Amino acid sequence: DLASEGISYYPQLIAFAGHSVNRIREASRLSVEYEIADGLGTVGMPFIIRDRNDMEELSRKVSEGNTFYQYYFKVDEGITEIYLGNFTPIGNATYAFQGTFDGNGVKFVLDINNPTLDHQGLFGRINTGATIKNFSVAGSVIGRNHVASVLGTLTNGTVQQVYNEATIEGNNNVGGIVG
């Protein structure tokens, strides 16, 4: 079973899949191969988060407009802590995270120091049925308005089974878990 090996395939055109020239047949197979070891974003096969790079990539993609509406993310098994440092929050005033994020018991360590910026925390803003759950945050978060360890701004969504060990500083709408 190729799926258990982390590979899946999109459908191929039969004219290429069964072509008499081996080079064409192989190029067709490679063009439809899809690596699924890092997940598909579904409940059963969520996108897997393993490290700081994965978190930074998620933050970058949301900031560029991919809100991941109804997609699922989960921190990989066996990971107990991810150091993020001066992390750019996932979601901002323009684009909110709209998927499901399961921290799987991990502790995120932040050192966010942005006293002139709003929507500061591990997540800057979530919306439209998003869920973030099952993790803790330690370290420190400094922002201006809508500042917290887990989530700067909750527009519409769910935050569950999270806790805060971080110090938080800001001006307005400041909280331990949600700003």
PDB file of N, CA and C in Angstrom, residues 34 39-43 45-47 58 66-74 97-102 129-131:
ATOM      1  N   TYR A  34       2.226  12.342  -5.145  1.00  0.00           N
ATOM      2  CA  TYR A  34       2.044  13.366  -4.134  1.00  0.00           C
ATOM      3  C   TYR A  34       2.498  12.819  -2.783  1.00  0.00           C
ATOM      4  N   GLY A  39       0.844  14.885   5.812  1.00  0.00           N
ATOM      5  CA  GLY A  39      -0.590  15.043   5.946  1.00  0.00           C
ATOM      6  C   GLY A  39      -1.269  15.633   4.730  1.00  0.00           C
ATOM      7  N   LEU A  40      -2.597  15.554   4.787  1.00  0.00           N
ATOM      8  CA  LEU A  40      -3.442  16.087   3.713  1.00  0.00           C
ATOM      9  C   LEU A  40      -4.344  17.212   4.204  1.00  0.00           C
ATOM     10  N   GLY A  41      -4.271  17.531   5.490  1.00  0.00           N
ATOM     11  CA  GLY A  41      -5.108  18.588   6.034  1.00  0.00           C
ATOM     12  C   GLY A  41      -6.516  18.150   6.387  1.00  0.00           C
ATOM     13  N   THR A  42      -6.733  16.841   6.450  1.00  0.00           N
ATOM     14  CA  THR A  42      -8.047  16.310   6.806  1.00  0.00           C
ATOM     15  C   THR A  42      -8.053  15.890   8.278  1.00  0.00           C
ATOM     16  N   VAL A  43      -9.223  15.566   8.803  1.00  0.00           N
ATOM     17  CA  VAL A  43      -9.317  15.086  10.184  1.00  0.00           C
ATOM     18  C   VAL A  43      -8.472  13.832  10.357  1.00  0.00           C
ATOM     19  N   MET A  45      -5.990  12.701   8.372  1.00  0.00           N
ATOM     20  CA  MET A  45      -4.585  12.911   7.983  1.00  0.00           C
ATOM     21  C   MET A  45      -4.260  14.401   8.043  1.00  0.00           C
ATOM     22  N   PRO A  46      -4.199  14.960   9.274  1.00  0.00           N
ATOM     23  CA  PRO A  46      -3.920  16.396   9.385  1.00  0.00           C
ATOM     24  C   PRO A  46      -2.516  16.740   8.915  1.00  0.00           C
ATOM     25  N   PHE A  47      -2.308  18.001   8.545  1.00  0.00           N
ATOM     26  CA  PHE A  47      -0.955  18.477   8.262  1.00  0.00           C
ATOM     27  C   PHE A  47      -0.156  18.347   9.550  1.00  0.00           C
ATOM     28  N   LEU A  58       3.446  28.035   8.426  1.00  0.00           N
ATOM     29  CA  LEU A  58       2.012  28.224   8.635  1.00  0.00           C
ATOM     30  C   LEU A  58       1.701  29.708   8.815  1.00  0.00           C
ATOM     31  N   ASN A  66      -3.854  32.559   2.830  1.00  0.00           N
ATOM     32  CA  ASN A  66      -4.383  31.203   2.928  1.00  0.00           C
ATOM     33  C   ASN A  66      -4.839  30.998   4.365  1.00  0.00           C
ATOM     34  N   THR A  67      -6.128  31.093   4.611  1.00  0.00           N
ATOM     35  CA  THR A  67      -6.665  31.010   5.972  1.00  0.00           C
ATOM     36  C   THR A  67      -6.864  29.568   6.445  1.00  0.00           C
ATOM     37  N   PHE A  68      -6.678  28.603   5.558  1.00  0.00           N
ATOM     38  CA  PHE A  68      -6.823  27.177   5.865  1.00  0.00           C
ATOM     39  C   PHE A  68      -8.203  26.851   6.424  1.00  0.00           C
ATOM     40  N   TYR A  69      -9.226  27.456   5.836  1.00  0.00           N
ATOM     41  CA  TYR A  69     -10.609  27.208   6.246  1.00  0.00           C
ATOM     42  C   TYR A  69     -10.916  25.711   6.171  1.00  0.00           C
ATOM     43  N   GLN A  70     -11.300  25.142   7.311  1.00  0.00           N
ATOM     44  CA  GLN A  70     -11.674  23.736   7.480  1.00  0.00           C
ATOM     45  C   GLN A  70     -10.526  22.754   7.240  1.00  0.00           C
ATOM     46  N   TYR A  71      -9.274  23.203   7.326  1.00  0.00           N
ATOM     47  CA  TYR A  71      -8.125  22.296   7.270  1.00  0.00           C
ATOM     48  C   TYR A  71      -7.658  22.005   8.689  1.00  0.00           C
ATOM     49  N   TYR A  72      -6.966  20.888   8.849  1.00  0.00           N
ATOM     50  CA  TYR A  72      -6.542  20.414  10.160  1.00  0.00           C
ATOM     51  C   TYR A  72      -5.023  20.319  10.253  1.00  0.00           C
ATOM     52  N   PHE A  73      -4.498  20.752  11.405  1.00  0.00           N
ATOM     53  CA  PHE A  73      -3.068  20.690  11.712  1.00  0.00           C
ATOM     54  C   PHE A  73      -2.907  19.997  13.062  1.00  0.00           C
ATOM     55  N   LYS A  74      -1.817  19.255  13.197  1.00  0.00           N
ATOM     56  CA  LYS A  74      -1.544  18.597  14.475  1.00  0.00           C
ATOM     57  C   LYS A  74      -0.041  18.519  14.678  1.00  0.00           C
ATOM     58  N   PHE A  97      -6.611  32.952  10.908  1.00  0.00           N
ATOM     59  CA  PHE A  97      -6.556  31.498  10.771  1.00  0.00           C
ATOM     60  C   PHE A  97      -7.974  30.956  10.932  1.00  0.00           C
ATOM     61  N   GLN A  98      -8.393  30.022  10.045  1.00  0.00           N
ATOM     62  CA  GLN A  98      -9.758  29.508  10.073  1.00  0.00           C
ATOM     63  C   GLN A  98      -9.804  27.982  10.064  1.00  0.00           C
ATOM     64  N   GLY A  99      -8.716  27.343  10.440  1.00  0.00           N
ATOM     65  CA  GLY A  99      -8.676  25.883  10.474  1.00  0.00           C
ATOM     66  C   GLY A  99      -8.752  25.360  11.894  1.00  0.00           C
ATOM     67  N   THR A 100      -8.303  24.112  12.054  1.00  0.00           N
ATOM     68  CA  THR A 100      -8.207  23.482  13.371  1.00  0.00           C
ATOM     69  C   THR A 100      -6.747  23.167  13.636  1.00  0.00           C
ATOM     70  N   PHE A 101      -6.268  23.580  14.810  1.00  0.00           N
ATOM     71  CA  PHE A 101      -4.885  23.360  15.201  1.00  0.00           C
ATOM     72  C   PHE A 101      -4.876  22.604  16.518  1.00  0.00           C
ATOM     73  N   ASP A 102      -4.321  21.386  16.500  1.00  0.00           N
ATOM     74  CA  ASP A 102      -4.203  20.549  17.696  1.00  0.00           C
ATOM     75  C   ASP A 102      -2.727  20.494  18.093  1.00  0.00           C
ATOM     76  N   GLY A 129     -15.134  29.790  12.759  1.00  0.00           N
ATOM     77  CA  GLY A 129     -15.161  28.396  13.178  1.00  0.00           C
ATOM     78  C   GLY A 129     -13.816  27.758  13.436  1.00  0.00           C
ATOM     79  N   ALA A 130     -12.759  28.531  13.537  1.00  0.00           N
ATOM     80  CA  ALA A 130     -11.441  27.964  13.831  1.00  0.00           C
ATOM     81  C   ALA A 130     -11.427  27.363  15.234  1.00  0.00           C
ATOM     82  N   THR A 131     -10.562  26.356  15.422  1.00  0.00           N
ATOM     83  CA  THR A 131     -10.349  25.755  16.737  1.00  0.00           C
ATOM     84  C   THR A 131      -8.861  25.632  16.967  1.00  0.00           C
TER      85      THR A 131
END
